[in-house]
Amino acid sequence: MLVEGERSVKPLEDGTYLIGRGSACKIHLDFPDVSERHAILTVRGNSAIIEDLRSANGTFVNGEEIDSPVVLDGSMIVQIGDSIFRISDTEARLPSQDGESQVAIDEPVAEASEEAPVEAPEEGEATDDDPAREIRRTVQRQIQRELLKRLDMKRLALSGVDQEGLEKTARDKIREIIDEVLRRGKMPDAIDPERLEEDVFNEAMRLGPLEDLLADESVNEIMVNGPDKVYVERKGRLELSECQFTDEASVMAVIERIVAPLGRRIDESQPYVDARLSDGSRVNAIIPPLALSGPTITIRKFSSKALTVADFVRFGTWNHNAAEFMRMCVMMRKNIIVAGGTGSGKTTLLNLLSGFIPRTERIVTIEDAAELRLRQPHVVRLEARPANIEGKGEVSIRDLVRNSLRMRPDRIIVGECRGGEALDMLQAMNTGHDGSLTTVHANSPRDVVSRLETMVLMSGMDLPSRAIREQIASAVDIIIHESRLSDGSRKVVAISEVTGLEGSQIVMQDIFAFRQTGVGEKGRIIGEFKATGAIPTWFDQLPGRGIKCDAAMFDPSSDRDVTVSYAG
């Protein structure tokens, strides 16, 4: 491919090219009307696609501003700021009788070995242990190149086609190409045409090989460590999946598809980003030069079906009485902190607890990346915003917490406190916003207190330690600690009540706790989750609130499931 202009001609290899004024852009355009990250150009074979990255002044093709990807041909003029250029093929094509280009599927690698034996790889060079997989990837790359050629020859003006129409056109073309290959007898026997069609479509239009993993309910997390190594977590165990990307450019294209709709960016000046998928799944991406093994993606999936109390009991996360107790805490408008380590299930548990909130209340949720899915009708969802490419426009969690106090909330739910917003959250809990919920990274209920102290100091307020602890003791009622154990299972290991301040120490008592008694087959953790015998200090207030609860709920010797009743 060539980029042709009045002053220069630049050859382009297959890959992804960032266009803009920033120093990280491979095609650098130093004009005032050009954004730092203005557009992205994807080159495959003899065709190219240009896409605007929500630039301030837009990208124009043949004089019309584009709002979706456009396949370029040699006659199309691209204008970005004061720069005008076009994309030209450098290789001639042999037209067929009907004017279409012939599908050029090479002979399979395995069949070519007699004429050109494969040489032994040099030291340090990666090899593929599965020849069939390499054949499939080779054919897939050739189909993708031909797809771009066909779209190019049809000169689709994609700026006037919506996403659904674009996907339908691409799928029809892929099916047409594969049918031609089958008629010519060039499709290797080991390749399933239907599967190939789906793989090419996902690679070209969606998230490539990740689509299958995202649809797999047994997969909890997806970890892309470069194009050839995609790991997944199933039932708490890591395993290498069979999914692979064709190259690093394909991984980068997937990252761009994820972050661009959210108004976020990733490039050499900002080489990592947090984002989310449409279903709420959390995404982190980091690219070279920070990621030495290539573009890396980590996706924490959320179940398409909201987990229920019965699910948690069935999984052994807690028992019936603990669930009833937490429902009672939410109904009593107790301020609750869900604590745990990374991947312990804090957000999932927070989702479950928020489901106990009455449908008549106004709820404001505040998150870095919107993950909570509440079913109540009166929910206002707020999401933080990172700084733009000029370093301006950031809206932090702390800003949103302060703003939420003016929104007449009945409940405030903060997805995670990790900085100075902890002070604002404690103040909200202490000034009439009872029943608030949030999560904190901590290793134990006791550790939550020290973590909150540290985060309050991060707010820039030089408060004495005793004043901070008084705020915590007054604001926080319940700490529920969840952990991912060595066998991969996630369990609530303690539900603790904060009872007050004695001297300079915050006093708390465990109401329920998990006690490990051994290790079974395949490393499975054996233990029991039950009441400790401690009764909440506010238990005698329940009758006045119209709540009936049998004290047997807190008896460690009782195996009876207690159901709490609520007046009205």
Coordinates of C-alpha atoms in Angstrom, one line a residue:
M1 CA 0.0 0.0 0.0
L2 CA 1.1 3.6 -0.6
V3 CA -0.1 6.8 1.1
E4 CA 0.2 9.4 -1.7
G5 CA 0.3 13.1 -1.1
E6 CA 1.7 16.3 -2.7
R7 CA 5.0 16.0 -0.9
S8 CA 5.5 12.4 -0.1
V9 CA 4.8 8.8 -0.9
K10 CA 4.9 6.4 2.0
P11 CA 4.7 2.6 1.7
L12 CA 2.6 0.8 4.3
E13 CA 3.0 -2.8 5.4
D14 CA 0.0 -4.7 6.9
G15 CA -0.9 -3.4 10.3
T16 CA -2.6 -0.7 12.2
Y17 CA -1.5 3.0 11.8
L18 CA -2.6 5.7 14.3
I19 CA -3.0 9.1 12.5
G20 CA -2.8 12.4 14.4
R21 CA -0.7 15.1 15.9
G22 CA 0.6 13.1 18.9
S23 CA 4.2 11.9 19.0
A24 CA 3.0 8.3 19.2
C25 CA 1.2 8.4 15.9
K26 CA 2.8 6.4 13.1
I27 CA 1.3 8.9 10.5
H28 CA 2.2 12.2 12.0
L29 CA 0.1 15.3 10.9
D30 CA 1.3 18.5 12.6
F31 CA -1.7 20.7 11.9
P32 CA -3.8 22.8 14.4
D33 CA -7.1 21.1 13.3
V34 CA -5.7 17.6 13.8
S35 CA -6.3 15.9 17.2
E36 CA -3.6 14.0 19.1
R37 CA -5.3 10.7 18.1
H38 CA -7.4 11.7 15.1
A39 CA -8.0 8.5 13.2
I40 CA -6.8 4.9 12.7
L41 CA -5.9 3.3 9.4
T42 CA -5.9 -0.5 9.1
V43 CA -4.1 -2.1 6.2
R44 CA -4.6 -5.7 5.1
G45 CA -3.3 -7.0 1.8
N46 CA -4.1 -4.4 -0.9
S47 CA -7.0 -2.7 1.0
A48 CA -7.4 -0.3 3.8
I49 CA -10.0 0.8 6.3
I50 CA -10.0 4.3 8.0
E51 CA -11.9 5.1 11.1
D52 CA -12.3 8.4 13.0
L53 CA -11.5 8.3 16.7
R54 CA -14.0 10.9 17.8
S55 CA -11.7 13.7 16.8
A56 CA -12.6 17.3 17.4
N57 CA -12.8 18.3 13.7
G58 CA -13.7 15.0 12.0
T59 CA -12.3 12.9 9.2
F60 CA -13.6 13.4 5.7
V61 CA -13.7 10.9 2.7
N62 CA -14.5 12.5 -0.7
G63 CA -15.7 15.6 1.1
E64 CA -18.1 13.9 3.5
E65 CA -17.5 13.5 7.2
I66 CA -17.4 9.8 8.3
D67 CA -18.9 8.4 11.5
S68 CA -18.1 4.7 11.0
P69 CA -15.3 2.7 9.3
V70 CA -14.8 3.3 5.6
V71 CA -13.1 1.0 3.2
L72 CA -10.8 3.0 0.9
D73 CA -10.0 2.6 -2.8
G74 CA -7.6 4.4 -5.0
S75 CA -10.2 7.0 -6.0
M76 CA -11.1 8.1 -2.5
I77 CA -9.6 11.3 -1.1
V78 CA -9.1 11.5 2.7
Q79 CA -8.9 14.8 4.4
I80 CA -7.7 15.3 8.0
G81 CA -7.2 18.9 9.0
D82 CA -5.2 20.6 6.2
S83 CA -3.8 17.3 5.0
I84 CA -5.2 15.5 2.0
F85 CA -4.1 12.0 0.8
R86 CA -5.3 8.9 -0.8
I87 CA -4.5 5.2 -0.5
S88 CA -3.2 3.3 -3.6
D89 CA -2.6 -0.4 -4.4
T90 CA 1.0 -1.1 -5.4
E91 CA 0.3 -4.6 -6.8
A92 CA -1.7 -5.2 -10.0
R93 CA -4.8 -7.5 -9.8
L94 CA -5.8 -10.0 -12.4
P95 CA -9.5 -9.5 -13.0
S96 CA -11.7 -12.4 -13.7
Q97 CA -14.3 -12.6 -16.5
D98 CA -17.0 -11.1 -14.4
G99 CA -14.8 -8.3 -13.1
E100 CA -14.3 -9.8 -9.6
S101 CA -10.9 -10.6 -8.3
Q102 CA -10.1 -14.3 -8.0
V103 CA -9.8 -15.7 -4.5
A104 CA -6.1 -16.5 -4.0
I105 CA -6.0 -19.2 -1.3
D106 CA -2.5 -20.6 -1.1
E107 CA -1.9 -24.4 -0.9
P108 CA -2.0 -25.6 2.7
V109 CA 1.4 -25.5 4.5
A110 CA 1.3 -29.3 5.2
E111 CA 0.9 -30.1 1.5
A112 CA 3.7 -27.8 0.5
S113 CA 6.3 -29.6 2.7
E114 CA 7.4 -32.0 0.0
E115 CA 8.5 -29.2 -2.4
A116 CA 9.8 -26.8 0.3
P117 CA 10.7 -28.6 3.5
V118 CA 10.2 -26.5 6.7
E119 CA 13.6 -25.5 8.1
A120 CA 14.3 -26.0 11.8
P121 CA 13.5 -22.8 13.7
E122 CA 16.4 -20.7 15.0
E123 CA 17.1 -20.6 18.7
G124 CA 14.5 -18.5 20.5
E125 CA 12.0 -18.6 17.6
A126 CA 8.4 -19.5 18.4
T127 CA 6.9 -22.7 16.9
D128 CA 3.4 -24.0 16.6
D129 CA 3.0 -27.5 17.8
D130 CA -0.3 -27.9 16.0
P131 CA 0.1 -27.9 12.1
A132 CA -3.7 -28.0 11.6
R133 CA -4.0 -24.9 13.7
E134 CA -1.3 -23.1 11.6
I135 CA -3.1 -24.1 8.4
R136 CA -6.4 -22.8 9.7
R137 CA -4.8 -19.5 10.7
T138 CA -3.1 -19.2 7.3
V139 CA -6.4 -19.7 5.4
Q140 CA -8.2 -17.3 7.8
R141 CA -5.6 -14.6 7.0
Q142 CA -6.1 -15.1 3.3
I143 CA -9.9 -15.0 3.6
Q144 CA -9.6 -11.7 5.5
R145 CA -7.4 -10.2 2.9
E146 CA -9.8 -11.2 0.2
L147 CA -12.7 -9.8 2.2
L148 CA -11.1 -6.4 2.2
K149 CA -10.5 -6.6 -1.5
R150 CA -14.1 -7.5 -2.2
L151 CA -15.3 -4.6 -0.1
D152 CA -12.9 -2.4 -1.8
M153 CA -13.9 -3.3 -5.3
K154 CA -17.6 -2.8 -4.5
R155 CA -16.6 0.7 -3.3
L156 CA -18.9 0.6 -0.3
A157 CA -19.6 4.0 1.1
L158 CA -19.7 2.7 4.6
S159 CA -20.3 6.1 6.1
G160 CA -23.9 5.8 5.1
V161 CA -24.4 2.2 6.4
D162 CA -25.3 1.4 10.0
Q163 CA -23.5 -1.2 12.0
E164 CA -26.2 -3.9 11.3
G165 CA -26.0 -3.3 7.6
L166 CA -22.2 -3.3 7.6
E167 CA -22.1 -6.7 9.5
K168 CA -24.7 -8.2 7.0
T169 CA -22.6 -7.1 4.0
A170 CA -19.4 -8.4 5.5
R171 CA -21.0 -11.8 6.4
D172 CA -22.5 -12.1 2.8
K173 CA -19.0 -11.4 1.3
I174 CA -17.3 -13.9 3.6
R175 CA -19.8 -16.6 2.7
E176 CA -19.3 -15.8 -1.0
I177 CA -15.5 -16.1 -0.7
I178 CA -15.7 -19.4 1.2
D179 CA -18.1 -20.9 -1.4
E180 CA -15.7 -20.0 -4.2
V181 CA -12.8 -21.7 -2.3
L182 CA -15.0 -24.8 -1.8
R183 CA -16.0 -24.9 -5.5
R184 CA -12.3 -24.8 -6.5
G185 CA -11.5 -27.6 -4.1
K186 CA -8.9 -25.5 -2.3
M187 CA -10.3 -25.8 1.2
P188 CA -8.2 -28.1 3.4
D189 CA -10.3 -31.1 4.7
A190 CA -9.4 -30.3 8.3
I191 CA -11.2 -26.9 8.2
D192 CA -14.9 -26.6 9.0
P193 CA -16.3 -23.9 6.5
E194 CA -19.0 -22.8 9.0
R195 CA -16.5 -22.4 11.7
L196 CA -14.1 -20.6 9.4
E197 CA -16.9 -18.2 8.4
E198 CA -17.6 -17.3 12.0
D199 CA -13.9 -16.9 12.9
V200 CA -13.3 -14.5 9.9
F201 CA -16.5 -12.5 10.7
N202 CA -15.5 -12.1 14.4
E203 CA -12.0 -11.1 13.5
A204 CA -13.2 -8.5 11.0
M205 CA -16.2 -7.0 12.7
R206 CA -16.2 -7.9 16.4
L207 CA -13.7 -9.1 19.1
G208 CA -12.2 -11.9 17.1
P209 CA -11.5 -15.2 19.0
L210 CA -12.7 -13.6 22.2
E211 CA -16.3 -13.8 21.0
D212 CA -16.4 -17.6 21.7
L213 CA -14.9 -17.2 25.2
L214 CA -17.2 -14.4 26.1
A215 CA -20.2 -16.6 25.1
D216 CA -18.8 -19.5 27.2
E217 CA -20.6 -19.4 30.6
S218 CA -17.9 -21.5 32.2
V219 CA -15.2 -18.9 31.6
N220 CA -14.8 -16.4 34.4
E221 CA -11.8 -14.4 33.2
I222 CA -10.0 -14.1 29.9
M223 CA -6.3 -13.2 29.7
V224 CA -4.6 -12.4 26.3
N225 CA -0.8 -12.5 26.7
G226 CA -0.1 -11.6 23.1
P227 CA -1.6 -13.1 19.9
D228 CA -0.6 -16.7 20.5
K229 CA -1.4 -17.1 24.2
V230 CA -4.9 -16.7 25.4
Y231 CA -5.6 -18.1 28.9
V232 CA -8.9 -18.5 30.7
E233 CA -10.1 -19.2 34.2
R234 CA -12.7 -21.9 34.7
K235 CA -13.8 -22.8 38.2
G236 CA -10.9 -20.9 39.7
R237 CA -8.3 -22.7 37.6
L238 CA -6.2 -21.2 34.8
E239 CA -5.8 -23.0 31.5
L240 CA -4.5 -22.2 28.0
S241 CA -7.3 -22.0 25.5
E242 CA -7.1 -22.9 21.8
C243 CA -8.1 -19.4 20.7
Q244 CA -5.4 -17.4 19.0
F245 CA -5.2 -14.0 17.2
T246 CA -3.6 -13.8 13.7
D247 CA -1.1 -11.2 14.8
E248 CA -0.4 -8.3 17.2
A249 CA -2.3 -5.9 14.9
S250 CA -5.4 -8.0 15.4
V251 CA -5.1 -7.7 19.2
M252 CA -4.6 -3.9 18.9
A253 CA -7.7 -3.7 16.7
V254 CA -9.8 -5.4 19.3
I255 CA -8.5 -3.1 22.0
E256 CA -9.4 -0.1 19.9
R257 CA -12.9 -1.5 19.3
I258 CA -13.4 -1.8 23.0
V259 CA -12.1 1.6 24.2
A260 CA -13.1 3.9 21.3
P261 CA -16.9 3.9 22.0
L262 CA -16.2 4.8 25.6
G263 CA -14.2 7.9 24.6
R264 CA -11.0 6.4 26.1
R265 CA -7.6 6.0 24.4
I266 CA -4.6 3.8 24.4
D267 CA -1.3 4.6 22.7
E268 CA 2.4 5.0 23.5
S269 CA 1.7 8.1 25.6
Q270 CA -1.1 6.3 27.5
P271 CA -0.2 2.7 27.1
Y272 CA -2.8 1.2 29.5
V273 CA -6.5 1.7 30.0
D274 CA -9.5 0.4 32.0
A275 CA -12.8 -0.1 30.1
R276 CA -15.9 -2.3 30.0
L277 CA -17.8 -4.3 27.5
S278 CA -21.5 -3.7 26.7
D279 CA -22.5 -6.5 29.2
G280 CA -20.6 -4.8 32.0
S281 CA -17.5 -7.1 31.9
R282 CA -14.4 -5.3 33.1
V283 CA -11.5 -4.8 30.7
N284 CA -7.9 -3.8 31.3
A285 CA -5.5 -3.4 28.3
I286 CA -1.8 -2.6 28.3
I287 CA 0.4 -2.4 25.2
P288 CA 4.1 -2.0 24.3
P289 CA 6.5 -0.6 25.3
L290 CA 5.2 -1.4 28.8
A291 CA 3.9 -4.9 27.8
L292 CA 7.0 -6.7 26.6
S293 CA 5.1 -9.8 25.4
G294 CA 2.8 -7.7 23.1
P295 CA -0.6 -6.2 23.6
T296 CA -2.2 -7.7 26.7
I297 CA -5.9 -7.8 27.5
T298 CA -7.5 -8.9 30.8
I299 CA -11.3 -9.4 30.9
R300 CA -13.2 -10.2 34.0
K301 CA -16.6 -11.5 32.9
F302 CA -19.9 -11.1 34.7
S303 CA -22.5 -13.7 34.5
S304 CA -25.3 -13.0 32.0
K305 CA -27.7 -14.2 34.7
A306 CA -27.8 -12.3 38.0
L307 CA -26.8 -14.6 40.8
T308 CA -29.4 -15.1 43.6
V309 CA -29.2 -15.9 47.3
A310 CA -30.0 -19.5 46.4
D311 CA -27.0 -19.6 44.0
F312 CA -24.7 -18.3 46.7
V313 CA -26.0 -20.9 49.2
R314 CA -25.6 -23.7 46.5
F315 CA -22.0 -22.6 45.7
G316 CA -21.2 -22.6 49.4
T317 CA -20.3 -18.9 49.5
W318 CA -22.5 -18.5 52.6
N319 CA -25.5 -20.2 54.2
H320 CA -29.2 -19.3 54.4
N321 CA -29.0 -17.6 57.8
A322 CA -26.2 -15.3 56.7
A323 CA -28.2 -14.3 53.6
E324 CA -31.2 -13.5 55.8
F325 CA -29.0 -11.5 58.2
M326 CA -27.5 -9.4 55.3
R327 CA -31.0 -8.8 53.9
M328 CA -32.0 -7.6 57.4
C329 CA -29.0 -5.3 57.5
V330 CA -29.9 -3.7 54.2
M331 CA -33.5 -3.3 55.3
M332 CA -32.3 -1.7 58.6
R333 CA -30.3 0.8 56.5
K334 CA -27.0 -0.3 57.9
N335 CA -23.8 1.0 56.2
I336 CA -22.0 -1.9 54.7
I337 CA -18.5 -2.4 53.3
V338 CA -17.7 -5.5 51.2
A339 CA -14.0 -6.3 51.5
G340 CA -11.7 -8.8 49.9
G341 CA -8.8 -9.3 47.6
T342 CA -8.6 -9.0 43.8
G343 CA -10.9 -11.4 42.1
S344 CA -12.6 -12.5 45.3
G345 CA -16.1 -11.6 44.0
K346 CA -16.7 -8.2 45.8
T347 CA -18.6 -6.7 42.9
T348 CA -20.8 -9.8 42.5
L349 CA -21.6 -9.7 46.2
L350 CA -22.3 -6.0 46.1
N351 CA -24.7 -6.6 43.2
L352 CA -26.5 -9.2 45.3
L353 CA -26.7 -7.0 48.4
S354 CA -28.0 -4.1 46.3
G355 CA -30.9 -6.3 45.2
F356 CA -32.2 -6.2 48.8
I357 CA -32.9 -2.5 48.6
P358 CA -36.6 -1.7 48.4
R359 CA -37.9 -0.8 45.0
T360 CA -39.4 2.4 46.4
E361 CA -36.0 4.0 47.1
R362 CA -33.8 6.3 44.8
I363 CA -30.4 4.7 44.3
V364 CA -27.3 6.5 42.9
T365 CA -24.4 4.2 41.8
I366 CA -20.9 5.6 41.3
E367 CA -18.2 3.5 39.5
D368 CA -15.0 3.8 37.5
A369 CA -16.4 1.5 34.9
A370 CA -20.1 0.8 35.1
E371 CA -20.5 -2.9 36.2
L372 CA -23.4 -2.9 38.7
R373 CA -26.7 -4.1 37.3
L374 CA -29.5 -3.1 39.6
R375 CA -33.1 -4.1 38.9
Q376 CA -34.9 -1.4 40.9
P377 CA -36.8 1.1 38.7
H378 CA -35.3 4.3 40.3
V379 CA -31.5 4.0 39.7
V380 CA -29.2 6.8 38.6
R381 CA -25.9 5.4 37.2
L382 CA -22.8 7.6 37.3
E383 CA -19.4 6.7 35.7
A384 CA -16.1 8.5 36.2
R385 CA -14.3 10.0 33.2
P386 CA -10.5 10.0 32.6
A387 CA -8.6 13.0 31.4
N388 CA -8.7 13.6 27.6
I389 CA -5.6 13.6 25.4
E390 CA -4.8 17.2 26.5
G391 CA -4.8 16.0 30.1
K392 CA -8.1 17.9 30.9
G393 CA -11.7 17.0 31.7
E394 CA -11.1 14.3 34.3
V395 CA -14.1 13.6 36.6
S396 CA -13.0 11.4 39.5
I397 CA -15.0 9.1 41.8
R398 CA -14.6 11.7 44.5
D399 CA -16.2 14.4 42.4
L400 CA -19.1 12.1 41.7
V401 CA -19.6 11.2 45.4
R402 CA -19.7 14.9 46.3
N403 CA -22.1 15.6 43.4
S404 CA -24.4 12.7 44.4
L405 CA -25.1 14.3 47.8
R406 CA -27.1 17.0 45.8
M407 CA -29.1 14.4 43.9
R408 CA -31.4 13.5 46.8
P409 CA -30.3 9.8 47.1
D410 CA -31.9 7.3 49.4
R411 CA -28.9 5.1 48.9
I412 CA -25.4 5.7 47.6
I413 CA -23.5 2.8 46.1
V414 CA -19.8 3.3 45.3
G415 CA -18.3 0.5 43.2
E416 CA -15.0 0.7 44.9
C417 CA -13.2 3.1 47.3
R418 CA -9.5 3.3 46.5
G419 CA -8.5 6.9 47.3
G420 CA -9.7 10.2 48.8
E421 CA -13.3 9.4 48.0
A422 CA -13.3 7.3 51.2
L423 CA -13.5 10.5 53.3
D424 CA -16.5 11.8 51.3
M425 CA -18.2 8.4 51.6
L426 CA -17.7 8.3 55.4
Q427 CA -19.0 11.8 55.7
A428 CA -22.1 10.9 53.6
M429 CA -22.7 7.8 55.8
N430 CA -22.5 10.1 58.9
T431 CA -24.8 12.8 57.5
G432 CA -28.1 11.1 56.9
H433 CA -27.3 8.8 53.9
D434 CA -27.7 5.6 55.9
G435 CA -27.8 2.3 54.0
S436 CA -24.9 3.1 51.7
L437 CA -22.7 0.3 50.3
T438 CA -19.2 0.2 48.8
T439 CA -16.2 -2.2 48.4
V440 CA -12.6 -2.0 49.6
H441 CA -9.5 -4.0 48.9
A442 CA -8.5 -5.6 52.2
N443 CA -7.3 -8.9 53.6
S444 CA -9.5 -9.0 56.7
P445 CA -12.2 -7.1 58.4
R446 CA -9.6 -5.6 60.8
D447 CA -7.5 -4.6 57.8
V448 CA -10.5 -2.6 56.4
V449 CA -10.0 -0.1 59.2
S450 CA -6.4 0.6 58.4
R451 CA -7.1 0.8 54.7
L452 CA -9.9 3.3 55.3
E453 CA -7.5 5.4 57.4
T454 CA -4.9 5.4 54.7
M455 CA -7.4 6.4 52.0
V456 CA -8.8 9.2 54.1
L457 CA -5.2 10.6 54.4
M458 CA -5.0 10.3 50.6
S459 CA -7.7 13.0 50.4
G460 CA -5.2 15.6 51.5
M461 CA -6.9 16.3 54.8
D462 CA -4.3 16.2 57.6
L463 CA -6.6 14.6 60.2
P464 CA -5.4 13.0 63.4
S465 CA -5.7 9.2 63.6
R466 CA -8.3 9.3 66.4
A467 CA -10.6 11.7 64.4
I468 CA -10.4 9.3 61.4
R469 CA -11.3 6.3 63.6
E470 CA -14.2 8.1 65.2
Q471 CA -15.5 8.8 61.7
I472 CA -15.1 5.1 60.7
A473 CA -16.7 3.8 64.0
S474 CA -19.6 6.1 63.6
A475 CA -20.2 5.5 59.9
V476 CA -19.5 1.8 59.2
D477 CA -21.9 -0.8 60.7
I478 CA -21.2 -4.1 58.9
I479 CA -18.0 -5.4 57.2
I480 CA -18.5 -8.5 55.0
H481 CA -15.2 -10.1 54.0
E482 CA -15.0 -12.4 51.0
S483 CA -12.0 -14.4 49.8
R484 CA -10.9 -16.6 47.0
L485 CA -9.4 -19.7 48.6
S486 CA -6.6 -21.9 47.3
D487 CA -8.9 -24.3 45.5
G488 CA -10.4 -21.3 43.5
S489 CA -13.7 -21.2 45.4
R490 CA -15.0 -17.8 46.6
K491 CA -16.5 -17.7 50.1
V492 CA -17.6 -15.2 52.6
V493 CA -15.2 -15.8 55.4
A494 CA -16.5 -13.3 57.9
I495 CA -19.5 -11.0 58.6
S496 CA -18.5 -8.5 61.3
E497 CA -20.3 -5.8 63.1
V498 CA -18.4 -2.6 64.1
T499 CA -19.6 -2.0 67.7
G500 CA -17.8 1.3 68.5
L501 CA -14.5 2.8 69.7
E502 CA -12.7 1.9 72.9
G503 CA -9.8 4.2 73.6
S504 CA -8.1 4.5 70.2
Q505 CA -9.1 1.1 68.9
I506 CA -12.2 0.2 66.8
V507 CA -14.0 -2.7 68.3
M508 CA -15.8 -5.3 66.1
Q509 CA -17.3 -8.7 66.5
D510 CA -17.8 -11.6 64.1
I511 CA -21.5 -12.5 63.6
F512 CA -20.8 -15.3 61.1
A513 CA -17.5 -16.8 60.1
F514 CA -16.0 -19.6 57.9
R515 CA -13.7 -22.1 59.7
Q516 CA -11.5 -24.3 57.5
T517 CA -11.2 -27.9 58.9
G518 CA -9.2 -29.6 56.2
V519 CA -8.3 -30.2 52.5
G520 CA -10.1 -32.8 50.5
E521 CA -9.5 -34.4 47.1
K522 CA -7.9 -32.3 44.4
G523 CA -7.1 -29.6 47.0
R524 CA -10.8 -28.8 47.7
I525 CA -11.2 -26.7 50.9
I526 CA -13.3 -28.3 53.6
G527 CA -14.9 -26.1 56.2
E528 CA -18.1 -24.8 57.8
F529 CA -19.7 -21.4 57.7
K530 CA -21.9 -20.7 60.7
A531 CA -22.9 -18.2 63.4
T532 CA -20.3 -17.4 66.1
G533 CA -22.8 -16.9 68.9
A534 CA -22.4 -13.1 69.0
I535 CA -25.7 -11.2 68.7
P536 CA -25.8 -7.8 66.9
T537 CA -25.9 -4.8 69.4
W538 CA -29.1 -3.5 67.6
F539 CA -31.0 -6.8 67.8
D540 CA -33.4 -5.3 70.4
Q541 CA -34.4 -2.6 67.9
L542 CA -35.9 -5.0 65.4
P543 CA -39.5 -5.2 67.0
G544 CA -39.8 -1.4 66.8
R545 CA -38.9 -1.6 63.1
G546 CA -41.6 -4.2 62.4
I547 CA -39.0 -7.0 61.9
K548 CA -39.4 -10.4 63.5
C549 CA -36.2 -12.5 63.8
D550 CA -35.6 -15.6 65.8
A551 CA -32.4 -15.4 67.9
A552 CA -31.7 -19.0 66.9
M553 CA -30.2 -17.4 63.7
F554 CA -27.1 -16.5 65.9
D555 CA -26.9 -19.9 67.8
P556 CA -23.8 -21.8 66.5
S557 CA -25.3 -25.1 67.8
S558 CA -28.5 -24.7 65.7
D559 CA -28.8 -26.0 62.2
R560 CA -32.2 -24.5 61.6
D561 CA -32.8 -22.1 58.8
V562 CA -34.4 -18.9 60.2
T563 CA -36.6 -16.7 58.0
V564 CA -37.0 -13.1 58.9
S565 CA -40.4 -11.5 58.5
Y566 CA -41.0 -7.8 57.7
A567 CA -44.2 -5.8 58.6
G568 CA -46.0 -4.5 55.5

